[in-house]
CSV table of C-alpha atoms in Angstrom, one decimal:
chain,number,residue,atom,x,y,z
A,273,UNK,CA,-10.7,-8.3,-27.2
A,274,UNK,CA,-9.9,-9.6,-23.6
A,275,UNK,CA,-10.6,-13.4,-22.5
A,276,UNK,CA,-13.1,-12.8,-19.8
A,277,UNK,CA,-11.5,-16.1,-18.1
A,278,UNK,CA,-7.9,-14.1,-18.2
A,279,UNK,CA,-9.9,-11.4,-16.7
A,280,UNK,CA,-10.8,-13.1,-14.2
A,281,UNK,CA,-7.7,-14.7,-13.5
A,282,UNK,CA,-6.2,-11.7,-13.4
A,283,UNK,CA,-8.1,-10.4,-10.9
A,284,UNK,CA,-7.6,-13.1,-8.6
A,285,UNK,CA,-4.3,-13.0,-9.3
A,286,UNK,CA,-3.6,-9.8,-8.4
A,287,UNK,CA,-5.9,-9.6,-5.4
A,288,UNK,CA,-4.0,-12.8,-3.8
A,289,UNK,CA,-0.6,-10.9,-4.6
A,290,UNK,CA,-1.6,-8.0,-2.8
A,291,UNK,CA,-3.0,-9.8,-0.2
A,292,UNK,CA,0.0,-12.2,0.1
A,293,UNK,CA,2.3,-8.8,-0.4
A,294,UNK,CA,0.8,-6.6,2.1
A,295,UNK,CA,0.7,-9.3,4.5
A,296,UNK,CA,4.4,-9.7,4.6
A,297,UNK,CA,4.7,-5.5,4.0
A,298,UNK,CA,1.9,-4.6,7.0
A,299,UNK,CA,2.8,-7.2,9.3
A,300,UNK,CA,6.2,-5.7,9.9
A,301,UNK,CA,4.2,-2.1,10.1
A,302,UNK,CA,2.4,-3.7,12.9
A,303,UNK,CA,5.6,-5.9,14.7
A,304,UNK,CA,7.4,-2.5,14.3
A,305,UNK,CA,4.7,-0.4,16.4
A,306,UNK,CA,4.1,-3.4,19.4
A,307,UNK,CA,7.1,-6.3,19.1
A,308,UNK,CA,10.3,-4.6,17.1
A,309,UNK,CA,11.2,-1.8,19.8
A,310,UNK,CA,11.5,-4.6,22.5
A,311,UNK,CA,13.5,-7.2,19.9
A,312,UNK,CA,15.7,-4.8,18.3
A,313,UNK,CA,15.6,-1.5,19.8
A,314,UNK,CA,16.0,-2.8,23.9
A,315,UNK,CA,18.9,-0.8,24.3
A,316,UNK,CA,17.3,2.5,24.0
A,317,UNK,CA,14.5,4.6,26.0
A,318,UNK,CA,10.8,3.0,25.5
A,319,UNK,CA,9.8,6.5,23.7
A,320,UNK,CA,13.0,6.5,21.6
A,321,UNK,CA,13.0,2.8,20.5
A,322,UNK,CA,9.3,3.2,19.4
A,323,UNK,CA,10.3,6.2,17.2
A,324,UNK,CA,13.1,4.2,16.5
A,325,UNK,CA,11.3,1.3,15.5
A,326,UNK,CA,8.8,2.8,13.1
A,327,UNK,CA,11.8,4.5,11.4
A,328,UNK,CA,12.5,1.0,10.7
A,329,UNK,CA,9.2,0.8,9.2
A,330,UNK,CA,9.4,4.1,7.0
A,331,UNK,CA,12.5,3.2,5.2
A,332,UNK,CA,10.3,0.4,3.3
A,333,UNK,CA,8.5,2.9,2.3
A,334,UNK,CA,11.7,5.1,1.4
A,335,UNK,CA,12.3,2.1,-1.2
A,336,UNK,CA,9.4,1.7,-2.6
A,337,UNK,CA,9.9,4.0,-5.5
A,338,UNK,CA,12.8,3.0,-6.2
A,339,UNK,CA,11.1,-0.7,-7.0
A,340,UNK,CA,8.8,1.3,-8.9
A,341,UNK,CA,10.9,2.7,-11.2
A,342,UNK,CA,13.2,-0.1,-11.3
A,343,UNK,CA,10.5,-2.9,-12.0
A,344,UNK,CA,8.3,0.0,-14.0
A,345,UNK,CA,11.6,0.1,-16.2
A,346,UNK,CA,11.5,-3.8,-17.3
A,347,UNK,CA,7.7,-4.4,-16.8
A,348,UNK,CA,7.5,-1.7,-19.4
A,349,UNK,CA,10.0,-3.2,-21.8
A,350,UNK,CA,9.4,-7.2,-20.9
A,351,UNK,CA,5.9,-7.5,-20.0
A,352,UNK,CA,3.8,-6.9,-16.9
A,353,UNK,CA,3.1,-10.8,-15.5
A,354,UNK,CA,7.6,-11.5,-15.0
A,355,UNK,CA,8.4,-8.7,-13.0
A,356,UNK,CA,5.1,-9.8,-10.8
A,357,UNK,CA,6.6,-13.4,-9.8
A,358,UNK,CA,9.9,-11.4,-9.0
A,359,UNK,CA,8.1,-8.8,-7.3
A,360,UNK,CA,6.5,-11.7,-5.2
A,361,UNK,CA,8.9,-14.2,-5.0
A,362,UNK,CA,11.4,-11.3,-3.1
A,363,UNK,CA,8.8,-10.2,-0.8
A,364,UNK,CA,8.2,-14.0,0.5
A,365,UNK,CA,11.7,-14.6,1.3
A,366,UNK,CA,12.4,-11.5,2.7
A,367,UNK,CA,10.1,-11.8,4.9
A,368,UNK,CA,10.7,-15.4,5.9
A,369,UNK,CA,14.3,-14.2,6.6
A,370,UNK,CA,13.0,-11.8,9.0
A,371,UNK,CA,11.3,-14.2,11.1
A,372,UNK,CA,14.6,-16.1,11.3
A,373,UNK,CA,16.7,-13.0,12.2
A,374,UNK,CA,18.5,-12.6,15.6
A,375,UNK,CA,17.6,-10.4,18.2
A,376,UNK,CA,19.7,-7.1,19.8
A,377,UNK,CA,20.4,-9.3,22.7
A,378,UNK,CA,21.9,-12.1,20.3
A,379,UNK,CA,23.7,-10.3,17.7
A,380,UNK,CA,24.2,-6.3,18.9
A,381,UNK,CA,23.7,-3.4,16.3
A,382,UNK,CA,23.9,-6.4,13.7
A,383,UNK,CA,20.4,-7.0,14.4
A,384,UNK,CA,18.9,-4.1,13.5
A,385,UNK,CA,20.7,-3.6,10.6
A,386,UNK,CA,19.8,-6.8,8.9
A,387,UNK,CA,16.3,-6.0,9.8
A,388,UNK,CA,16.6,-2.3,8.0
A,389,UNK,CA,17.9,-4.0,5.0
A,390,UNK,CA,15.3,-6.7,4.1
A,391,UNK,CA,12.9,-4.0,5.2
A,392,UNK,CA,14.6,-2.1,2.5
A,393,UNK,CA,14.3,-5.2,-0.2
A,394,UNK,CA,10.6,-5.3,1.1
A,395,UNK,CA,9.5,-1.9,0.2
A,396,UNK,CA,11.6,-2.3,-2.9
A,397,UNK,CA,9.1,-5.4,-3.8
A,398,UNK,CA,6.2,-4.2,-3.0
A,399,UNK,CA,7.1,-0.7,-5.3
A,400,UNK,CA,7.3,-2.9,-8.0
A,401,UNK,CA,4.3,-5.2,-7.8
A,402,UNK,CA,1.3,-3.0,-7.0
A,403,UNK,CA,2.0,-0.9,-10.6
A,404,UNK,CA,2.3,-5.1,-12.4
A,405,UNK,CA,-0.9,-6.2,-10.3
A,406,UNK,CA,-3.3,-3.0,-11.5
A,407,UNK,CA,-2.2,-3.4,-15.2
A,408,UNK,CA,-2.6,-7.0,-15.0
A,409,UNK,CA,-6.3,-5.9,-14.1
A,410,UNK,CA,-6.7,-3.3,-16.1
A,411,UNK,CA,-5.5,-4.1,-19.1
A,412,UNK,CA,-7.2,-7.0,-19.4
A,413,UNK,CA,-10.8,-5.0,-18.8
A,414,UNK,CA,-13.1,-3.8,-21.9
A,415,UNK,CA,-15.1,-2.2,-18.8
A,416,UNK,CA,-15.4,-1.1,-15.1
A,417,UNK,CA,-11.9,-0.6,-15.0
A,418,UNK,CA,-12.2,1.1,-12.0
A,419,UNK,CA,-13.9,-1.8,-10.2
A,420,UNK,CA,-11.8,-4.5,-11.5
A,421,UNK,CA,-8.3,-2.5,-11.0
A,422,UNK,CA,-9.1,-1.6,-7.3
A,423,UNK,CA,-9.3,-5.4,-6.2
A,424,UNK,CA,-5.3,-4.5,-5.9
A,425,UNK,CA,-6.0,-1.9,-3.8
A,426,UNK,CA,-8.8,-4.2,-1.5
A,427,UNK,CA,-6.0,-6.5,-0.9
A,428,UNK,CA,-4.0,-4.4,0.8
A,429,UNK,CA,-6.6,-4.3,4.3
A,430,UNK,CA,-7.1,-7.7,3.4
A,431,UNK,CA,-3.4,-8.2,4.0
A,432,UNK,CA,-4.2,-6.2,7.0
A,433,UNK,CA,-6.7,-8.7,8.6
A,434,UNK,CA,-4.4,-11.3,8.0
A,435,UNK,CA,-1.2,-9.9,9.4
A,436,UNK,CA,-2.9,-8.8,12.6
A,437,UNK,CA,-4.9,-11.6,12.7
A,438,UNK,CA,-1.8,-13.5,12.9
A,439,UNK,CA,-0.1,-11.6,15.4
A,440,UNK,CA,-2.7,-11.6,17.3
A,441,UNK,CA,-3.4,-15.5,17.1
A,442,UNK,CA,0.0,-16.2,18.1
A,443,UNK,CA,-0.4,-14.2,21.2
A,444,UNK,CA,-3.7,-16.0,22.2
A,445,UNK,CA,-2.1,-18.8,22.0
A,446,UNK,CA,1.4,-18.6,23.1
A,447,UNK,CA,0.7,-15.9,25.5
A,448,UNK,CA,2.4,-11.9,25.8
A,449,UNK,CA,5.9,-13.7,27.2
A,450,UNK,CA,6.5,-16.3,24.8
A,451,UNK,CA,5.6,-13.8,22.0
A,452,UNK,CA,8.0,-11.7,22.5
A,453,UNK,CA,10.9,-14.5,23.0
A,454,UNK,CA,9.9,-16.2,19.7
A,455,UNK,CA,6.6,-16.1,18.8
A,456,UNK,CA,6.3,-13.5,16.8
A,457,UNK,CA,8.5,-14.9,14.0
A,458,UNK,CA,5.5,-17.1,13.3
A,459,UNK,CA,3.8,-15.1,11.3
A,460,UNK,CA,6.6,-14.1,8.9
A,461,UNK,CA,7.4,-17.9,8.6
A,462,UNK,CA,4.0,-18.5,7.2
A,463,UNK,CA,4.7,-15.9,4.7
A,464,UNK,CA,6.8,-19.0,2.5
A,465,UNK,CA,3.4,-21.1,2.1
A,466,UNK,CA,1.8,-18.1,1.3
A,467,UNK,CA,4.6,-17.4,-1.5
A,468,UNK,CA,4.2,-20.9,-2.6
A,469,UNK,CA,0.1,-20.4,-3.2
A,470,UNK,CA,0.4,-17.1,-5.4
A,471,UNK,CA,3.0,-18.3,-7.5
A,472,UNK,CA,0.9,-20.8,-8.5
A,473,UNK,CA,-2.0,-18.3,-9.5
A,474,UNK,CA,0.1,-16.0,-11.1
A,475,UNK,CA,1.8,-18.5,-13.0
A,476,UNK,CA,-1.6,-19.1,-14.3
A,477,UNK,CA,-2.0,-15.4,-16.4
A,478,UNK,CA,-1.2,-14.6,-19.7
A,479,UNK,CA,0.7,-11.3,-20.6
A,480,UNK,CA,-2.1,-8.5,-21.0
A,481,UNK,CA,-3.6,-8.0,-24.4
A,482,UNK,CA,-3.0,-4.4,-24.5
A,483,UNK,CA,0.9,-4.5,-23.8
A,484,UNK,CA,1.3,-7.6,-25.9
A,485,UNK,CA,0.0,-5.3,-28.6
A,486,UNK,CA,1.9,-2.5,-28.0
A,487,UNK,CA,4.6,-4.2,-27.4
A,488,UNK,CA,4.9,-5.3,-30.9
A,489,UNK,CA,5.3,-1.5,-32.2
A,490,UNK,CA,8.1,-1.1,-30.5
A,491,UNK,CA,8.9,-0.5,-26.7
A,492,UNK,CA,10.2,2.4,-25.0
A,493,UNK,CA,13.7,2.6,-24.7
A,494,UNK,CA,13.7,4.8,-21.2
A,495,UNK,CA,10.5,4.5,-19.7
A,496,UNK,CA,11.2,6.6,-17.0
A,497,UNK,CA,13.0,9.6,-19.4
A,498,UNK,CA,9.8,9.4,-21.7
A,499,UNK,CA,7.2,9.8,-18.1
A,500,UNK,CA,9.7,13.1,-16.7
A,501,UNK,CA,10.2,14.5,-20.0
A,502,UNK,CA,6.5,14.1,-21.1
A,503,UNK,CA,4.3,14.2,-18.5
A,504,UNK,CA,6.0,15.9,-15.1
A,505,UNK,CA,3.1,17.7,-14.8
A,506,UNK,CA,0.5,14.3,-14.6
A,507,UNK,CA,3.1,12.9,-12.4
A,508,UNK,CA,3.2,15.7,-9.8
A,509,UNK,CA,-0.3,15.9,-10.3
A,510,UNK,CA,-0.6,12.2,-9.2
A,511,UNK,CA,1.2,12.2,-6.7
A,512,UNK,CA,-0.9,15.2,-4.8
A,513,UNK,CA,-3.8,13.3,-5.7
A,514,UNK,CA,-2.6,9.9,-3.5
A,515,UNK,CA,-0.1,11.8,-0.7
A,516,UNK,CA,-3.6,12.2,1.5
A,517,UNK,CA,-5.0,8.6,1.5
A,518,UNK,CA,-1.3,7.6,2.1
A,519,UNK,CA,-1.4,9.8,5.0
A,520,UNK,CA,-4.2,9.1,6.3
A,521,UNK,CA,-3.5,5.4,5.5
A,522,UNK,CA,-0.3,5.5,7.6
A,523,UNK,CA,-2.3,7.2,10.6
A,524,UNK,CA,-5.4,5.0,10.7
A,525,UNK,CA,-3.2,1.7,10.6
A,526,UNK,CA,0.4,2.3,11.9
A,527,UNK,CA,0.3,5.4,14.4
A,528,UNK,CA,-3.2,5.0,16.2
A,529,UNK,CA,-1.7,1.5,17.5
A,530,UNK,CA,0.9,3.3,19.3
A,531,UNK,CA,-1.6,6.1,20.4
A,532,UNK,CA,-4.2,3.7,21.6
A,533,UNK,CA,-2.1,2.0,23.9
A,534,UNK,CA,-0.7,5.3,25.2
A,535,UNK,CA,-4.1,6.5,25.8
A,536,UNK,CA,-4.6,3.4,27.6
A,537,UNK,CA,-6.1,0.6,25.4
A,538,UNK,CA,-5.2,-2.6,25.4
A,539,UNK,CA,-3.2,-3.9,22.9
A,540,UNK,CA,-5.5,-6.2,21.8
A,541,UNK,CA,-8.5,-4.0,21.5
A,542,UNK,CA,-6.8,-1.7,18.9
A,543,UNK,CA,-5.7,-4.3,17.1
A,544,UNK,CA,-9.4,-5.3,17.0
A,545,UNK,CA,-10.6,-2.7,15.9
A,546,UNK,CA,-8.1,-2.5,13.0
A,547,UNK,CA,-8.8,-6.2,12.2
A,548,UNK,CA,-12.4,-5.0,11.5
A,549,UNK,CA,-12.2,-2.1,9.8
A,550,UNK,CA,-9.2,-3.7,7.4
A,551,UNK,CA,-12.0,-6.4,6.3
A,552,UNK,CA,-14.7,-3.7,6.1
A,553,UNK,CA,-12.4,-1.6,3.9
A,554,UNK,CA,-12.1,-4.3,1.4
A,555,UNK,CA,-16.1,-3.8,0.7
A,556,UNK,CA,-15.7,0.5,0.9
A,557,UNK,CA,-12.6,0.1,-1.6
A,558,UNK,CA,-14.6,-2.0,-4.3
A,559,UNK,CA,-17.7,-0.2,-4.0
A,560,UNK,CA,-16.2,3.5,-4.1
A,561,UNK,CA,-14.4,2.3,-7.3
A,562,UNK,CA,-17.1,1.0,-8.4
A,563,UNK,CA,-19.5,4.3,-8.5
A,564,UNK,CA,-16.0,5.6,-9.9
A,565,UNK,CA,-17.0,3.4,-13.0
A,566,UNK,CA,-20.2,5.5,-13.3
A,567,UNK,CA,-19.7,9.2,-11.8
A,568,UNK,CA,-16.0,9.4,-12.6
A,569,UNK,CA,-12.8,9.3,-10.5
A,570,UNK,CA,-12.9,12.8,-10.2
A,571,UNK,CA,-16.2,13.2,-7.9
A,572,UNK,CA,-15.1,10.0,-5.7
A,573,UNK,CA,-11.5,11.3,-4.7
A,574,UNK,CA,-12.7,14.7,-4.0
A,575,UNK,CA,-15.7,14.4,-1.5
A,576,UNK,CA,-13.4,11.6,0.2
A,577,UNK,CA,-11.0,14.2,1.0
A,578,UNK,CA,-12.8,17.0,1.6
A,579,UNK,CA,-14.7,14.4,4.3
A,580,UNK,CA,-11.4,13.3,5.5
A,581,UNK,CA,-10.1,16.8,6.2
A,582,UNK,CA,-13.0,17.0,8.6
A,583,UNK,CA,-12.7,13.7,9.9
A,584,UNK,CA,-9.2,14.2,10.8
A,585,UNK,CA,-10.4,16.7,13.5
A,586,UNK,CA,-12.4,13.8,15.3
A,587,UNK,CA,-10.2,11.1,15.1
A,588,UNK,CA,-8.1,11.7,18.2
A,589,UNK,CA,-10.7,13.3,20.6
A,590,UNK,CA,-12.6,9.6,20.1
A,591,UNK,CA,-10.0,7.9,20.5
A,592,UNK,CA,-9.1,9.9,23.7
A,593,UNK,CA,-12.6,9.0,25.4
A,594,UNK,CA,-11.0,6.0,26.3
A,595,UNK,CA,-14.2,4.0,24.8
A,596,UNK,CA,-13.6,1.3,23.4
A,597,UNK,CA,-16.9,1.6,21.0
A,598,UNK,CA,-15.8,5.2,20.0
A,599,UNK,CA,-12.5,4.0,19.1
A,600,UNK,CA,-13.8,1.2,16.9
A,601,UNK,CA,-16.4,3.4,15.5
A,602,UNK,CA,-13.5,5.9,14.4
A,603,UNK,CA,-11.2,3.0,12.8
A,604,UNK,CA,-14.3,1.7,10.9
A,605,UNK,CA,-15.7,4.9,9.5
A,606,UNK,CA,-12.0,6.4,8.8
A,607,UNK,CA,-10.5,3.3,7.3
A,608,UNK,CA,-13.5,1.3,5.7
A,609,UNK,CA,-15.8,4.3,4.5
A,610,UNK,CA,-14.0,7.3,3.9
A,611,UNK,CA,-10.6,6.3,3.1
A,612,UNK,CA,-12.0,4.2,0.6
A,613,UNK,CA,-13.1,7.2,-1.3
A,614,UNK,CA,-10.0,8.3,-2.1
A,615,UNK,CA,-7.8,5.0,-1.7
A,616,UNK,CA,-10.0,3.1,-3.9
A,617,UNK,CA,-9.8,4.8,-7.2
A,618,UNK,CA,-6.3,5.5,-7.7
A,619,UNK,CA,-6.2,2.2,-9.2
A,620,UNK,CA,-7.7,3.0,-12.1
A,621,UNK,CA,-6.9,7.1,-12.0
A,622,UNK,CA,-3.0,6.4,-12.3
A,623,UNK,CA,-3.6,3.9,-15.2
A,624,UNK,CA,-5.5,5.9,-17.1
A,625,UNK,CA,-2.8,8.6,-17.1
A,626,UNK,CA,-0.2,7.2,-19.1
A,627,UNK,CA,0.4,5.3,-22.4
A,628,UNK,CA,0.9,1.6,-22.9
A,629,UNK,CA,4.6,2.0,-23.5
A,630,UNK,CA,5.4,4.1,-19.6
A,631,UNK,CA,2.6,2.9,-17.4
A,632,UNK,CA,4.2,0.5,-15.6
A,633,UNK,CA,6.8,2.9,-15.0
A,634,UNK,CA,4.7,6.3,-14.7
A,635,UNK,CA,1.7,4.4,-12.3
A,636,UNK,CA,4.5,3.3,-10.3
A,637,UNK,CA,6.6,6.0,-9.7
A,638,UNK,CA,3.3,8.3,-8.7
A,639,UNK,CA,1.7,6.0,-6.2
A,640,UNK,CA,4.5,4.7,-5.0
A,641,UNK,CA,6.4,8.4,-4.5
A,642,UNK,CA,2.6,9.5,-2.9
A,643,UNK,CA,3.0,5.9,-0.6
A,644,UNK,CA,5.7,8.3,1.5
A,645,UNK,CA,2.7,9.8,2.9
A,646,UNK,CA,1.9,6.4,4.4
A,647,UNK,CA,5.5,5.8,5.9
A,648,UNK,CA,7.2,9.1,6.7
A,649,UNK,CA,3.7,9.8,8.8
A,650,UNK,CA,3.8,7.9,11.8
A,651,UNK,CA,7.1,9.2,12.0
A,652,UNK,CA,6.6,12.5,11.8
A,653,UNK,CA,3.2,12.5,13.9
A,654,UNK,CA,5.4,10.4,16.9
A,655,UNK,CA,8.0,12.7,17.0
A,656,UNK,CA,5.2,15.5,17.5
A,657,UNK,CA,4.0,13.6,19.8
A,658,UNK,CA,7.3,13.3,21.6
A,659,UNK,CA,8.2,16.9,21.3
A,660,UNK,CA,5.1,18.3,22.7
A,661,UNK,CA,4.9,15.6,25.7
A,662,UNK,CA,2.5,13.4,24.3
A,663,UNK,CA,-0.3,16.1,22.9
A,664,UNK,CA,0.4,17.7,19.7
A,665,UNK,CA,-3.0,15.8,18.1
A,666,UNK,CA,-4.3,19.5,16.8
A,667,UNK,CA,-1.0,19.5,14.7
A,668,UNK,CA,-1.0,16.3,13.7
A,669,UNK,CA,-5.1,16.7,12.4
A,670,UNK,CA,-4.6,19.8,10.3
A,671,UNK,CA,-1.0,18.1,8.4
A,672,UNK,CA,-3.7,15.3,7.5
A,673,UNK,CA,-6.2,17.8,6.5
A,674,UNK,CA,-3.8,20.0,4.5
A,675,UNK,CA,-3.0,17.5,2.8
A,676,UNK,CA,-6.4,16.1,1.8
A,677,UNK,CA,-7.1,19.8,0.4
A,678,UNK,CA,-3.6,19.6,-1.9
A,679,UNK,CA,-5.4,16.4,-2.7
A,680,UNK,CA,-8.3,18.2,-3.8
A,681,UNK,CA,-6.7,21.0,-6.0
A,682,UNK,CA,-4.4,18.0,-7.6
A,683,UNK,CA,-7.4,16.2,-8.3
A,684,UNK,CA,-9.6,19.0,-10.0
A,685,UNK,CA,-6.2,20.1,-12.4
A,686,UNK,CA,-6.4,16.7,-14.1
A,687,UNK,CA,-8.9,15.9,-16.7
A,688,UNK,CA,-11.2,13.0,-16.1
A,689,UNK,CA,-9.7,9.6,-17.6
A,690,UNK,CA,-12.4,7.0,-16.4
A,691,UNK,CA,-14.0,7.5,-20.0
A,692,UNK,CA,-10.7,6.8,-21.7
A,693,UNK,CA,-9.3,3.5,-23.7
A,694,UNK,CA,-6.2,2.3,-22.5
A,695,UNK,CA,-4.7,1.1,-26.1
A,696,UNK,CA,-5.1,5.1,-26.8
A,697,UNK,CA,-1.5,6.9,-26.8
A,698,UNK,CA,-1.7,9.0,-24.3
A,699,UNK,CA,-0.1,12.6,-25.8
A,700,UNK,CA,2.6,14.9,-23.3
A,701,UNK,CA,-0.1,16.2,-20.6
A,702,UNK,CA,-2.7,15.4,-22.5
A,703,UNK,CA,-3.9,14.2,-19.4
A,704,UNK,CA,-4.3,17.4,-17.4
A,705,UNK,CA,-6.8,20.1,-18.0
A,706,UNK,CA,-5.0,23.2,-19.1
């Protein structure tokens, strides 16, 4: 039986982590689109050092699974709430560190290769502490798992308004020049205090109920072997079910910055109209969850990416009105009401796929390995971009909706788990439908 004040201080918990993670992890996704090709790219052309520059960005995500696995691995074997202080305490510093790093004027190539590697031991944080954060959660609910497990998930935009809140605080207040001399460190200093206040509220949570228990059976071994050799086919599975949100996640919040501006916004307006609909998204990502609780997970993902597919077809040609309405209008109904639909649940969905003994491991490794999406797509869409002289948004709509329909067909091949009790063994694919 769960204490409903661990539950609740679970929650918290893992919303402020995520919120205090995703500051540090988005706040570089923004820097890297509107500070990082001036800082540590200033050597190369403006187009190439932004392409550049969100490379930068991707490879956080290229390490993200391998946090997954590798914190999945002992969170699975030692318990969920240690490998969450380490998962937080690495992201803080790393962060801090960037804010102290020197520029390609100071230090040469050595510059952006120091910021590629904490960017690397970011992603690898962050890979290991969303999988820790929705157990916490989860495991500690008797019900509306999906509501309570997707307050991770609403403190990612969170982290969102906070990080561009920040940068775009400093700027009011130091102004564009001084910004880009030093003032954009700021807000990766910060991230230490922010450090200091989750530790203290994760210290706070006991070790879930539902792993303790297991846990006393006797824990897996290789939690990774038992997820690959029993359950490929839920893993794939999961993975096609997140790639789309990721994708669209990535486009919404990373690659329209750079496309704003180039279609003539300022700066600042983008960035306001990402500030928005990040805090509206917090709202859409609990509520969608929380219908999930009722309807299913099933129902939620599906019409969220069959709406998406469409939606994808719009974005762009708002955006390209030059209005600055239309462009917030897109932002707020992509990222705060139809995103959520298929962002929100996966919370819950990849925690009700595997056993007690790999779920740390198996949640991980799918929504991390489907988190690609999120980083390898701004790439990919900017060097479309580049390659077809700034157009290319046709191409760049239908990968987004291709990939909301494999999202579909992944979704529809697994069975229905909202109904299902997480101290339940989970058998090989029992999972998915035959």
């Amino acid at each position: 039986m769960s204490d409903p004040v661990q539950l609740r201080r679970a929650v918290a918990s893992s919303f402020l982590g995520s919120v205090i993670e995703y500051y540090d992890f988005l706040l570089y996704a923004t820097a890297s689109a509107v500070v990082f090709n001036k800082v540590f790219f200033s050597n190369l052309d403006p187009l190439v050092a932004t392409v550049a520059s969100l490379g930068t960005f991707a490879t956080g995500y290229l390490s993200r699974p391998i946090g997954g696995i590798v914190f999945g691995h002992f969170g699975d074997r030692l318990g969920r709430k240690r490998m969450l202080v380490l998962t937080m305490v690495l992201m803080g510093v790393a962060s801090f560190l960037i804010g102290l790093l020197p520029t390609y004027a100071q230090a040469g190539v050595l510059a952006p290769v120091a910021l590629v590697l904490l960017r690397v031991v970011q992603g690898v944080a962050v890979g290991g502490e969303w999988g820790g954060a929705v157990l916490m959660s989860a495991e500690h609910a008797t019900a509306r798992r999906g509501l309570w497990a997707s307050f991770t998930n609403a403190g990612a935009p969170f982290g969102m308004v906070l990080s561009t809140g920040a940068l775009s605080g400093t700027v009011a207040l130091v102004g564009n020049e001084a910004f880009l001399a030093w003032g954009w460190r700021v807000p990766f200093l910060i991230s230490i205090v922010l450090l200091a206040i989750g530790l203290f509220v994760r210290t706070r949570v006991e070790e879930t109920p539902v792993f303790s228990a297991a846990v006393k059976e006797r824990p897996s071994r290789a939690p990774l072997l038992d997820v690959l050799r029993g359950q490929p086919r839920t893993l794939l599975l999961g993975v096609g079910v997140g790639l789309a949100a990721f994708v669209a996640q990535g486009t919404l919040t990373t690659f329209l910055i750079a496309y704003g501006v180039a279609a003539g916004f300022e700066r600042q307006t983008v960035l306001n109209g990402l500030t928005l609909s990040s805090a509206l998204a917090v709202f859409g990502i609990l509520g969608w969850s929380a219908l999930s609780d009722r309807i299913g997970r099933r129902p939620v993902v599906v019409i969220g990416a069959l709406v998406m597919a469409v939606f994808a077809f719009a974005l762009f040609p708002l955006v390209n009105t030059g209005n600055a309405a239309l462009l917030t209008a897109a932002l707020v109904l992509g990222q705060a009401v139809v995103h959520p639909m298929m962002y929100g649940p996966l919370a819950a969905l990849y925690t009700e796929l595997f056993s007690t003994r790999t779920r740390y491991t198996g949640a991980s490794l799918g929504y991390q390995l489907a988190g690609l999406g999120a980083g390898l797509a701004p790439v990919v869409f900017a060097q479309i971009q580049a390659s077809s002289g700034g157009g290319g948004t046709l191409v760049i709509s239908a990968v987004i909706a291709a990939t909301c329909l494999l999202a579909v067909v992944c979704t529809l091949a697994l069975k229905e788990t909202s109904r299902g009790d997480l101290a339940e063994p989970v058998a090989s694919e029992a999972a998915t439908a035959p």
